[in-house]
């Protein structure tokens, strides 16, 4: 494997982990919003 290929692989891995973090935050935000809506409905 050449140096350029390694760099590209590292960049792709970093981008994927970043996307996963963003996705996880969105899911958590939606989950909290859902729980808030459910709690306001039950009151």
Short mmCIF file of C-alpha atoms in Angstrom, two decimals:
data_model
loop_
_atom_site.label_atom_id
_atom_site.label_comp_id
_atom_site.label_asym_id
_atom_site.label_seq_id
_atom_site.Cartn_x
_atom_site.Cartn_y
_atom_site.Cartn_z
CA UNK A 1 0.00 0.00 0.00
CA UNK A 2 1.33 3.43 -0.91
CA UNK A 3 1.42 6.46 1.36
CA UNK A 4 -1.35 8.23 -0.57
CA UNK A 5 -3.68 5.28 -0.12
CA UNK A 6 -3.09 5.22 3.64
CA UNK A 7 -3.86 8.94 3.91
CA UNK A 8 -7.09 8.53 1.96
CA UNK A 9 -8.14 5.62 4.16
CA UNK A 10 -7.46 7.66 7.30
CA UNK A 11 -9.44 10.62 5.97
CA UNK A 12 -12.37 8.35 5.08
CA UNK A 13 -12.32 6.76 8.55
CA UNK A 14 -12.28 10.19 10.22
CA UNK A 15 -15.16 11.40 8.05
CA UNK A 16 -17.20 8.29 8.82
CA UNK A 17 -16.66 8.59 12.57
CA UNK A 18 -17.63 12.27 12.37
CA UNK A 19 -20.81 11.38 10.48
CA UNK A 20 -21.64 8.77 13.12
CA UNK A 21 -21.22 11.37 15.89
CA UNK A 22 -23.50 13.82 14.08
CA UNK A 23 -26.06 11.07 13.43
CA UNK A 24 -25.93 9.98 17.07
CA UNK A 25 -26.53 13.56 18.24
CA UNK A 26 -29.52 13.90 15.90
CA UNK A 27 -31.00 10.62 17.15
CA UNK A 28 -30.51 11.68 20.78
CA UNK A 29 -32.12 15.06 20.06
CA UNK A 30 -35.14 13.45 18.40
CA UNK A 31 -35.43 10.92 21.23
CA UNK A 32 -35.43 13.70 23.85
CA UNK A 33 -38.03 15.64 21.86
CA UNK A 34 -40.20 12.52 21.62
CA UNK A 35 -39.96 11.94 25.38
CA UNK A 36 -40.80 15.60 26.06
CA UNK A 37 -43.88 15.39 23.82
CA UNK A 38 -45.01 12.19 25.53
CA UNK A 39 -44.58 13.70 28.99
CA UNK A 40 -46.53 16.85 28.05
CA UNK A 41 -49.36 14.75 26.62
CA UNK A 42 -49.66 12.63 29.76
CA UNK A 43 -49.90 15.70 32.04
#
